[in-house]
């Protein structure tokens, strides 16, 4: 058994959750569930980033204190986690007192060792990004991400000697080309680090909503420093026992491309400064777009994930996220696209295959799955073996859409198999009973394997499939070692149930 630690970004609570948040959380959940299926010891962390300007401003707009505002908003973020059926092991809030104390201890240590110094600073600040911009990086004088004009901010701040760590980060990248995935993001990160890192301000004097700087309580910790530390503080207080040794370094920090810089520059430098190991991988995915535009709170073009899931079910939504858009790239999502995939793939390819198979087993074999045939499935056996190998390789590249496509090809081959074998014809010829047995077994076995592979994507549906195949839910039936062709004995009684995905009109 090996340890596997996966994280999502912790989300800002200045506004309600949207499909982008759901996307990263589901991706992390797919990985977490997959690793549990492998038998790994998994820790999956998500949570909320509750300090900083945008949250304080949102609270002020609502006439609430920041604490009241974040306490209300976090409920919605926790509800989203639950609704997407994410199996996170902990939900961190940066307002947790344990987190705050550990953030203070961390930066006190950097201060004591001379990595932090005080100086006055004047710069252009986008309060939505919580970041300073150089004039040259603005577009028509505006923030490239938010389209708003940054303010000139002048403060006495504490600075972190980021510049000290440039070479060490680059060395690490040189030795670990898998540090940032996919490769294009690795190159992007390397190129901006190579351009030179300047020391950064890690405190704010103008803001009260944050973790106080331990040696100067008139300032608070820069929200990004506070936020990045969540990945290690959570391990230290999520359980009674300190999990840091067991799970650090993290296997995957998942995130969208908007926050690559913070994770590829500030975070490694902070960790090196503290003498800690660097994350094994940052995996950067693309944006879900609607009508070609990035969805964001500030732009107001969000698709409500709650509505979609209420109407069509969580698993259909989870499936769609990785079916429609290549994981790692940007892609357009729409209700129309969703409904098309739902009908053609979930209702037809998968749902219909199950109901047809069970109906035939019921009709021709009294509902009992025949014994495995001696020839062990022929082409399907070969396809299933290939699927197992390719799926594992694809998952190790975090190619969540590629892995799903591999399973789908297999599901399609099962559909083709039914058409080719035409069991309804075999049933009319009494001397071809053995052939019919083999076909029915192979279909049931193919469905069982599909369910095991699809489990991380559609956890409830796949358990339902196994249940309908007469496999009593225990602990082990969903483990990946079960995804071997021919492991299912015959003799189980099928339990046909409701259609998995009723067709939409
Ligand atoms: N609080 C910071 C992260 C701190 S992590 C130490 C933050 N929060 S956020 O609420 O803005 O969430 C950003 C993340 O949400 C993105 O990195 C991405 O994971 C996800 N997404 C937000 N919009 C998205 C899309 N339109 N599409 C896909 N994912 C997107 O940044």
Coordinates of C-alpha atoms and ligand atoms in Angstrom, one line a residue:
X1 CA 0.0 0.0 0.0
X2 CA 1.3 3.4 -0.8
X3 CA 0.2 6.9 0.3
X4 CA -1.6 9.1 -2.0
X5 CA -2.3 12.8 -1.3
X6 CA -4.3 15.0 -3.6
X7 CA -5.6 18.5 -3.2
X8 CA -7.8 21.0 -4.9
X9 CA -7.2 24.8 -4.7
X10 CA -9.0 26.2 -1.7
X11 CA -11.8 28.3 -3.1
X12 CA -12.5 32.0 -2.5
X13 CA -15.8 32.7 -0.7
X14 CA -16.5 36.1 -2.0
X15 CA -19.3 34.6 -4.2
X16 CA -21.2 31.4 -4.6
X17 CA -19.6 28.2 -6.0
X18 CA -19.8 27.6 -9.7
X19 CA -19.1 24.9 -12.2
X20 CA -15.4 25.7 -12.3
X21 CA -15.1 24.8 -8.6
X22 CA -17.1 21.7 -9.1
X23 CA -14.8 20.7 -11.9
X24 CA -11.5 20.7 -10.0
X25 CA -13.2 19.0 -7.0
X26 CA -14.6 16.2 -9.1
X27 CA -11.3 15.7 -10.8
X28 CA -9.6 15.4 -7.5
X29 CA -12.3 13.0 -6.4
X30 CA -11.8 10.8 -9.5
X31 CA -8.1 10.5 -8.6
X32 CA -8.8 9.9 -5.0
X33 CA -11.3 7.2 -5.7
X34 CA -9.1 5.6 -8.3
X35 CA -6.2 5.4 -5.8
X36 CA -8.5 3.9 -3.2
X37 CA -9.5 1.3 -5.8
X38 CA -5.8 0.5 -6.2
X39 CA -5.6 -0.1 -2.4
X40 CA -3.6 3.1 -1.6
X41 CA -3.8 5.0 1.6
X42 CA -5.5 8.2 0.3
X43 CA -5.9 11.7 1.7
X44 CA -8.0 14.1 -0.3
X45 CA -8.1 17.7 0.8
X46 CA -10.3 20.6 -0.3
X47 CA -11.6 23.7 1.4
X48 CA -12.0 27.4 1.3
X49 CA -9.7 30.5 1.2
X50 CA -11.5 32.9 3.4
X51 CA -9.2 35.8 4.1
X52 CA -8.3 38.7 1.9
X53 CA -9.7 41.7 0.2
X54 CA -12.5 40.2 -2.0
X55 CA -14.1 38.4 1.0
X56 CA -13.8 41.5 3.2
X57 CA -15.4 43.6 0.4
X58 CA -18.2 41.2 -0.2
X59 CA -19.0 41.2 3.5
X60 CA -19.0 45.0 3.5
X61 CA -21.4 45.1 0.5
X62 CA -23.7 42.8 2.4
X63 CA -23.5 44.8 5.6
X64 CA -22.0 41.8 7.4
X65 CA -18.8 41.3 9.3
X66 CA -16.2 39.2 7.3
X67 CA -16.6 36.3 9.7
X68 CA -20.4 36.3 9.3
X69 CA -20.0 36.4 5.6
X70 CA -17.5 33.6 5.3
X71 CA -19.5 31.5 7.8
X72 CA -22.5 31.8 5.5
X73 CA -20.6 31.2 2.3
X74 CA -18.7 28.2 3.5
X75 CA -22.0 26.3 3.8
X76 CA -22.6 26.6 0.1
X77 CA -19.1 25.4 -0.7
X78 CA -19.5 22.4 1.7
X79 CA -22.8 21.7 0.0
X80 CA -21.2 21.6 -3.4
X81 CA -18.6 19.1 -2.2
X82 CA -21.4 16.9 -0.9
X83 CA -23.5 17.3 -3.9
X84 CA -20.8 16.3 -6.4
X85 CA -20.3 13.3 -4.1
X86 CA -16.7 14.1 -3.4
X87 CA -15.0 11.9 -0.8
X88 CA -12.6 14.5 0.7
X89 CA -11.0 13.4 3.9
X90 CA -11.0 16.9 5.3
X91 CA -12.4 20.4 4.5
X92 CA -10.0 23.1 5.5
X93 CA -11.1 26.7 6.1
X94 CA -8.3 29.2 6.4
X95 CA -10.2 30.8 9.3
X96 CA -9.7 27.7 11.3
X97 CA -7.7 28.7 14.4
X98 CA -5.3 25.7 14.0
X99 CA -4.5 26.8 10.5
X100 CA -3.9 30.4 11.5
X101 CA -1.6 29.4 14.3
X102 CA 0.4 27.2 12.0
X103 CA 0.7 30.0 9.4
X104 CA 2.1 32.3 12.0
X105 CA 4.6 29.7 13.2
X106 CA 5.7 29.1 9.6
X107 CA 6.4 32.7 8.7
X108 CA 7.9 33.4 12.1
X109 CA 10.4 30.7 11.3
X110 CA 11.2 32.3 7.9
X111 CA 11.5 35.7 9.6
X112 CA 13.9 34.3 12.3
X113 CA 16.1 32.8 9.7
X114 CA 16.4 36.1 7.7
X115 CA 14.1 35.2 4.7
X116 CA 11.8 38.1 5.5
X117 CA 12.6 41.8 5.7
X118 CA 10.7 45.1 5.9
X119 CA 10.6 47.8 3.2
X120 CA 8.3 50.3 1.6
X121 CA 6.6 49.4 -1.6
X122 CA 4.6 51.1 -4.3
X123 CA 2.9 49.1 -7.0
X124 CA -0.2 48.4 -9.1
X125 CA -2.5 46.1 -7.2
X126 CA -5.5 44.1 -8.5
X127 CA -7.6 43.3 -5.5
X128 CA -9.5 40.6 -7.3
X129 CA -6.3 38.7 -8.1
X130 CA -4.7 39.8 -4.8
X131 CA -1.6 40.4 -6.8
X132 CA 0.7 43.2 -7.9
X133 CA 1.1 43.8 -11.6
X134 CA 4.0 45.3 -13.5
X135 CA 2.8 48.0 -16.0
X136 CA 3.9 45.8 -18.9
X137 CA 1.7 43.0 -17.9
X138 CA -1.5 45.1 -18.0
X139 CA -3.8 45.1 -21.0
X140 CA -4.8 48.7 -21.8
X141 CA -3.9 49.6 -18.3
X142 CA -6.2 46.9 -16.9
X143 CA -5.9 43.6 -15.2
X144 CA -5.6 40.9 -17.9
X145 CA -7.8 38.5 -15.8
X146 CA -10.5 40.8 -14.5
X147 CA -10.5 43.7 -16.9
X148 CA -10.5 46.2 -14.0
X149 CA -8.0 49.0 -13.4
X150 CA -5.5 48.1 -10.6
X151 CA -5.0 50.6 -7.8
X152 CA -1.7 52.2 -6.9
X153 CA -0.9 50.9 -3.4
X154 CA 2.0 52.2 -1.3
X155 CA 2.8 50.5 2.0
X156 CA 5.5 49.5 4.3
X157 CA 5.5 45.7 3.9
X158 CA 7.3 42.6 4.9
X159 CA 9.1 41.0 1.9
X160 CA 10.0 37.4 1.4
X161 CA 13.4 36.8 -0.3
X162 CA 11.9 35.0 -3.2
X163 CA 14.8 36.0 -5.5
X164 CA 17.1 33.7 -3.4
X165 CA 15.2 30.6 -4.5
X166 CA 15.1 31.1 -8.3
X167 CA 18.0 28.8 -9.0
X168 CA 16.9 26.1 -6.7
X169 CA 13.5 26.0 -8.2
X170 CA 14.9 25.8 -11.7
X171 CA 17.3 23.0 -10.5
X172 CA 14.4 21.1 -9.1
X173 CA 12.5 21.5 -12.4
X174 CA 15.5 20.3 -14.3
X175 CA 15.7 17.2 -12.2
X176 CA 12.0 16.6 -12.1
X177 CA 10.4 17.2 -15.5
X178 CA 7.2 15.7 -14.2
X179 CA 7.0 18.4 -11.5
X180 CA 4.5 20.4 -13.5
X181 CA 2.0 18.7 -15.8
X182 CA 1.1 18.8 -18.7
X183 CA 4.5 19.7 -20.3
X184 CA 3.2 22.9 -21.9
X185 CA 2.6 24.3 -18.4
X186 CA 6.0 23.1 -17.2
X187 CA 7.6 25.1 -20.1
X188 CA 5.4 28.1 -19.3
X189 CA 6.4 28.1 -15.6
X190 CA 10.1 27.6 -16.5
X191 CA 10.0 30.5 -18.8
X192 CA 8.6 33.0 -16.3
X193 CA 10.9 31.8 -13.6
X194 CA 13.9 32.2 -16.0
X195 CA 12.9 35.8 -16.6
X196 CA 13.8 36.5 -13.0
X197 CA 12.1 36.4 -9.6
X198 CA 11.8 39.4 -7.4
X199 CA 11.2 39.4 -3.7
X200 CA 7.5 39.7 -2.9
X201 CA 5.5 41.5 -0.3
X202 CA 4.0 38.9 2.0
X203 CA 2.1 41.2 4.3
X204 CA -0.6 43.8 4.0
X205 CA -1.0 46.9 6.2
X206 CA -4.2 48.2 4.7
X207 CA -6.2 45.1 5.5
X208 CA -7.4 43.6 8.7
X209 CA -9.1 40.5 7.5
X210 CA -6.3 38.0 7.6
X211 CA -3.8 36.2 9.9
X212 CA -1.8 38.8 11.9
X213 CA 1.9 38.9 11.3
X214 CA 3.2 37.4 14.6
X215 CA 5.9 40.0 15.2
X216 CA 3.9 43.0 14.0
X217 CA 0.2 42.7 14.5
X218 CA -0.5 45.9 12.6
X219 CA -0.2 43.8 9.4
X220 CA -1.8 40.6 8.1
X221 CA -0.2 37.8 6.1
X222 CA -0.7 38.1 2.3
X223 CA -3.6 35.9 1.5
X224 CA -1.7 33.7 -1.0
X225 CA 0.9 32.8 1.6
X226 CA -1.9 32.0 4.0
X227 CA -3.7 30.0 1.4
X228 CA -0.8 28.0 0.0
X229 CA 0.1 26.8 3.5
X230 CA -3.3 25.0 3.8
X231 CA -1.8 22.1 2.0
X232 CA 0.5 21.3 4.9
X233 CA -1.3 22.8 7.9
X234 CA -4.4 20.6 7.2
X235 CA -2.3 17.5 7.5
X236 CA -1.2 18.6 10.9
X237 CA -4.6 19.1 12.4
X238 CA -7.2 17.2 10.3
X239 CA -6.7 14.2 12.6
X240 CA -5.5 13.8 16.1
X241 CA -2.3 12.3 14.8
X242 CA 0.0 14.5 12.7
X243 CA -0.3 13.3 9.1
X244 CA 2.5 15.4 7.6
X245 CA 5.1 12.6 7.6
X246 CA 2.7 10.1 6.2
X247 CA 1.4 12.2 3.3
X248 CA 4.0 14.9 2.5
X249 CA 5.2 15.5 -0.2
X250 CA 1.8 15.7 -1.9
X251 CA 1.3 13.6 -5.0
X252 CA -0.9 16.1 -6.9
X253 CA -2.0 19.7 -6.4
X254 CA -4.8 20.0 -9.0
X255 CA -5.7 23.5 -10.2
X256 CA -6.7 25.7 -13.1
X257 CA -4.1 27.6 -15.1
X258 CA -5.0 30.9 -13.4
X259 CA -3.1 30.0 -10.3
X260 CA -0.1 28.2 -11.8
X261 CA 2.3 31.1 -11.0
X262 CA 1.5 31.1 -7.3
X263 CA 2.0 27.3 -7.1
X264 CA 5.1 27.2 -9.3
X265 CA 7.0 30.1 -7.8
X266 CA 5.9 31.2 -4.3
X267 CA 5.0 27.8 -3.0
X268 CA 8.2 26.0 -3.9
X269 CA 10.2 28.9 -2.6
X270 CA 8.4 28.8 0.7
X271 CA 8.9 25.1 1.0
X272 CA 12.6 25.2 0.1
X273 CA 13.0 28.0 2.6
X274 CA 11.4 25.9 5.3
X275 CA 13.5 22.9 4.4
X276 CA 10.6 20.8 3.1
X277 CA 10.2 18.6 0.1
X278 CA 8.5 20.0 -3.0
X279 CA 5.2 18.6 -4.3
X280 CA 5.6 15.6 -6.6
X281 CA 3.3 17.1 -9.2
X282 CA 1.3 20.2 -10.0
X283 CA -1.4 19.2 -12.5
X284 CA -2.8 22.2 -14.4
X285 CA -6.1 21.8 -16.1
X286 CA -7.9 24.2 -18.5
X287 CA -11.0 26.2 -18.2
X288 CA -14.5 25.2 -18.8
X289 CA -15.9 27.8 -21.2
X290 CA -19.4 28.7 -22.0
X291 CA -19.9 30.2 -25.5
X292 CA -16.1 30.5 -25.7
X293 CA -15.6 32.6 -22.6
X294 CA -14.0 31.7 -19.3
X295 CA -16.7 31.4 -16.7
X296 CA -16.0 33.6 -13.8
X297 CA -17.8 35.3 -11.0
X298 CA -16.7 38.7 -12.1
X299 CA -18.0 38.2 -15.6
X300 CA -21.3 36.8 -14.5
X301 CA -21.7 34.0 -17.1
X302 CA -21.8 31.0 -14.8
X303 CA -23.6 27.8 -15.2
X304 CA -25.2 26.6 -12.0
X305 CA -23.9 23.1 -11.2
X306 CA -26.6 22.6 -8.6
X307 CA -29.3 23.0 -11.2
X308 CA -27.6 20.7 -13.6
X309 CA -27.1 18.0 -11.0
X310 CA -30.6 18.3 -9.6
X311 CA -32.1 17.8 -13.0
X312 CA -29.9 15.1 -14.5
X313 CA -28.1 13.5 -11.5
X314 CA -24.6 13.9 -10.2
X315 CA -23.0 11.0 -12.1
X316 CA -24.2 12.3 -15.4
X317 CA -22.6 15.7 -14.6
X318 CA -19.4 14.1 -13.4
X319 CA -19.2 12.0 -16.6
X320 CA -19.9 15.0 -18.8
X321 CA -17.1 17.1 -17.2
X322 CA -14.4 14.6 -18.4
X323 CA -16.2 13.5 -21.6
X324 CA -16.7 16.8 -23.2
X325 CA -13.4 18.5 -22.4
X326 CA -9.9 17.1 -22.8
X327 CA -8.5 17.3 -19.3
X328 CA -5.6 19.8 -19.3
X329 CA -7.1 21.9 -22.1
X330 CA -9.9 24.5 -22.3
X331 CA -13.2 23.4 -23.6
X332 CA -16.7 24.6 -24.2
X333 CA -19.6 23.2 -22.1
X334 CA -23.2 23.7 -22.7
X335 CA -26.6 22.4 -21.8
X336 CA -27.1 21.2 -25.4
X337 CA -23.8 19.3 -25.4
X338 CA -24.7 17.8 -22.1
X339 CA -28.1 16.6 -23.3
X340 CA -26.6 15.1 -26.4
X341 CA -24.0 13.1 -24.5
X342 CA -26.5 12.1 -21.9
X343 CA -28.8 10.6 -24.5
X344 CA -26.3 9.0 -26.9
X345 CA -23.8 7.8 -24.4
X346 CA -25.3 7.4 -21.0
X347 CA -28.9 6.4 -21.9
X348 CA -28.0 4.4 -25.1
X349 CA -24.4 3.1 -24.9
X350 CA -24.4 2.2 -21.3
X351 CA -27.9 2.3 -19.8
X352 CA -29.5 0.5 -22.7
X353 CA -26.7 -2.1 -22.9
X354 CA -27.4 -3.0 -19.3
X355 CA -31.1 -3.2 -19.6
X356 CA -31.0 -5.3 -22.8
X357 CA -28.4 -7.7 -21.3
X358 CA -30.4 -8.2 -18.1
X359 CA -33.7 -8.6 -20.1
X360 CA -32.1 -11.3 -22.2
X361 CA -30.6 -13.1 -19.2
X362 CA -34.1 -13.0 -17.6
X363 CA -35.9 -14.1 -20.7
X364 CA -33.5 -16.9 -21.9
X365 CA -31.9 -18.0 -18.6
X366 CA -34.5 -17.4 -15.9
X367 CA -32.4 -14.4 -14.6
X368 CA -29.3 -16.5 -13.8
X369 CA -25.9 -15.5 -15.3
X370 CA -24.5 -18.5 -17.1
X371 CA -21.1 -20.0 -16.1
X372 CA -18.0 -18.5 -17.8
X373 CA -17.3 -20.1 -21.2
X374 CA -14.1 -22.1 -21.6
X375 CA -12.8 -19.8 -24.4
X376 CA -12.7 -16.9 -21.9
X377 CA -14.3 -14.3 -24.0
X378 CA -12.1 -14.2 -27.2
X379 CA -11.8 -10.7 -28.6
X380 CA -13.5 -9.2 -25.6
X381 CA -11.0 -10.8 -23.3
X382 CA -8.2 -9.3 -25.3
X383 CA -9.9 -5.9 -25.4
X384 CA -10.4 -6.0 -21.6
X385 CA -6.8 -6.8 -20.9
X386 CA -5.7 -4.0 -23.2
X387 CA -8.1 -1.7 -21.5
X388 CA -6.7 -2.5 -18.1
X389 CA -3.1 -1.7 -19.2
X390 CA -4.0 1.4 -21.1
X391 CA -6.3 2.7 -18.4
X392 CA -3.6 2.4 -15.7
X393 CA -1.0 4.2 -18.0
X394 CA -3.5 6.9 -18.8
X395 CA -4.5 7.5 -15.2
X396 CA -0.8 7.8 -14.2
X397 CA -0.7 10.7 -16.6
X398 CA -3.8 12.2 -15.0
X399 CA -5.4 12.0 -18.4
X400 CA -8.9 11.8 -16.9
X401 CA -10.6 12.3 -20.3
X402 CA -8.4 9.9 -22.1
X403 CA -9.0 7.2 -19.5
X404 CA -12.7 7.7 -19.8
X405 CA -12.5 7.5 -23.6
X406 CA -10.7 4.1 -23.3
X407 CA -13.6 2.7 -21.2
X408 CA -16.1 4.1 -23.6
X409 CA -14.4 2.4 -26.5
X410 CA -14.8 -0.8 -24.6
X411 CA -18.5 -0.1 -23.9
X412 CA -19.0 0.5 -27.6
X413 CA -17.3 -2.8 -28.4
X414 CA -19.8 -4.5 -26.1
X415 CA -22.6 -2.9 -28.0
X416 CA -21.1 -4.0 -31.3
X417 CA -20.8 -7.5 -29.8
X418 CA -24.5 -7.7 -29.0
X419 CA -25.3 -6.7 -32.6
X420 CA -22.8 -9.1 -34.1
X421 CA -23.8 -12.1 -31.9
X422 CA -27.5 -11.4 -32.1
X423 CA -28.4 -13.5 -29.0
X424 CA -32.1 -13.2 -29.9
X425 CA -31.3 -15.3 -33.0
X426 CA -29.3 -17.8 -31.0
X427 CA -32.2 -18.2 -28.6
X428 CA -34.3 -19.5 -31.4
X429 CA -31.9 -22.3 -32.2
X430 CA -32.1 -24.9 -29.4
X431 CA -28.7 -26.5 -30.3
X432 CA -26.9 -23.2 -29.9
X433 CA -27.5 -23.0 -26.1
X434 CA -23.8 -23.1 -25.2
X435 CA -23.1 -20.2 -27.6
X436 CA -25.9 -18.2 -26.1
X437 CA -24.6 -18.9 -22.6
X438 CA -21.2 -17.6 -23.6
X439 CA -22.7 -14.4 -25.2
X440 CA -24.8 -13.7 -22.1
X441 CA -21.9 -14.3 -19.7
X442 CA -19.5 -12.1 -21.8
X443 CA -22.0 -9.2 -21.9
X444 CA -22.5 -9.4 -18.1
X445 CA -18.8 -9.7 -17.5
X446 CA -18.0 -6.8 -19.9
X447 CA -20.6 -4.7 -18.0
X448 CA -19.0 -5.6 -14.7
X449 CA -15.5 -4.6 -15.8
X450 CA -16.9 -1.3 -17.3
X451 CA -18.4 -0.6 -13.9
X452 CA -15.2 -1.2 -12.1
X453 CA -13.3 1.1 -14.4
X454 CA -16.0 3.8 -14.5
X455 CA -16.4 3.8 -10.7
X456 CA -14.2 6.8 -10.0
X457 CA -16.3 8.9 -12.5
X458 CA -19.7 7.6 -11.7
X459 CA -19.6 6.1 -8.2
X460 CA -23.3 5.6 -7.6
X461 CA -24.2 4.4 -11.1
X462 CA -21.5 1.8 -11.1
X463 CA -22.5 0.3 -7.8
X464 CA -26.1 0.2 -9.2
X465 CA -24.8 -1.7 -12.3
X466 CA -23.0 -4.3 -10.1
X467 CA -26.2 -4.6 -7.9
X468 CA -28.3 -5.2 -11.0
X469 CA -25.8 -7.9 -12.1
X470 CA -26.5 -9.6 -8.9
X471 CA -23.2 -8.8 -7.2
X472 CA -23.9 -8.1 -3.6
X473 CA -22.2 -5.0 -2.4
X474 CA -19.3 -5.9 -0.1
X475 CA -16.0 -4.1 0.3
X476 CA -13.9 -5.6 -2.4
X477 CA -16.0 -5.9 -5.6
X478 CA -15.1 -2.4 -6.8
X479 CA -11.3 -2.8 -6.3
X480 CA -9.2 -2.6 -9.4
X481 CA -7.8 -6.1 -9.0
X482 CA -11.4 -7.3 -9.7
X483 CA -11.1 -5.7 -13.2
X484 CA -9.8 -8.9 -14.7
X485 CA -11.8 -10.7 -17.3
X486 CA -13.5 -13.9 -16.2
X487 CA -13.3 -13.3 -12.4
X488 CA -17.1 -13.2 -12.1
X489 CA -18.4 -16.7 -11.5
X490 CA -21.7 -17.7 -13.1
X491 CA -24.8 -18.4 -11.1
X492 CA -25.7 -15.0 -9.7
X493 CA -29.3 -13.9 -10.1
X494 CA -29.6 -10.6 -11.9
X495 CA -31.7 -7.8 -10.3
X496 CA -33.0 -5.6 -13.1
X497 CA -33.9 -2.2 -11.8
X498 CA -34.8 1.2 -13.0
X499 CA -33.1 2.4 -16.2
X500 CA -29.7 4.0 -15.2
X501 CA -30.3 7.1 -17.3
X502 CA -33.9 7.6 -18.5
X503 CA -33.8 9.1 -22.0
X504 CA -34.5 12.8 -22.3
X505 CA -37.1 14.0 -24.8
Ligands
LIG1 N1 -8.3 30.9 -3.5 C1 -7.5 30.7 -4.7 C2 -6.7 29.4 -4.6 C3 -5.8 29.2 -3.5 S1 -5.1 27.6 -3.5 C4 -3.9 27.7 -2.4 C5 -8.4 30.8 -5.9 N2 -9.7 30.5 -5.6 S2 -10.9 30.5 -6.7 O1 -12.1 30.3 -6.0 O2 -10.8 31.5 -7.6 O3 -10.7 29.1 -7.5 C6 -9.8 29.0 -8.6 C7 -9.9 27.6 -9.1 O4 -11.2 27.2 -9.4 C8 -9.1 27.4 -10.4 O5 -7.7 27.2 -10.2 C9 -9.8 26.2 -10.9 O6 -9.3 25.1 -10.2 C10 -11.2 26.4 -10.6 N3 -11.9 27.1 -11.6 C11 -12.5 28.4 -11.5 N4 -13.1 28.7 -12.7 C12 -12.9 27.7 -13.6 C13 -13.3 27.4 -14.9 N5 -14.1 28.2 -15.6 N6 -13.0 26.2 -15.4 C14 -12.3 25.3 -14.7 N7 -11.8 25.5 -13.5 C15 -12.0 26.7 -12.9 O7 -8.0 31.0 -6.9

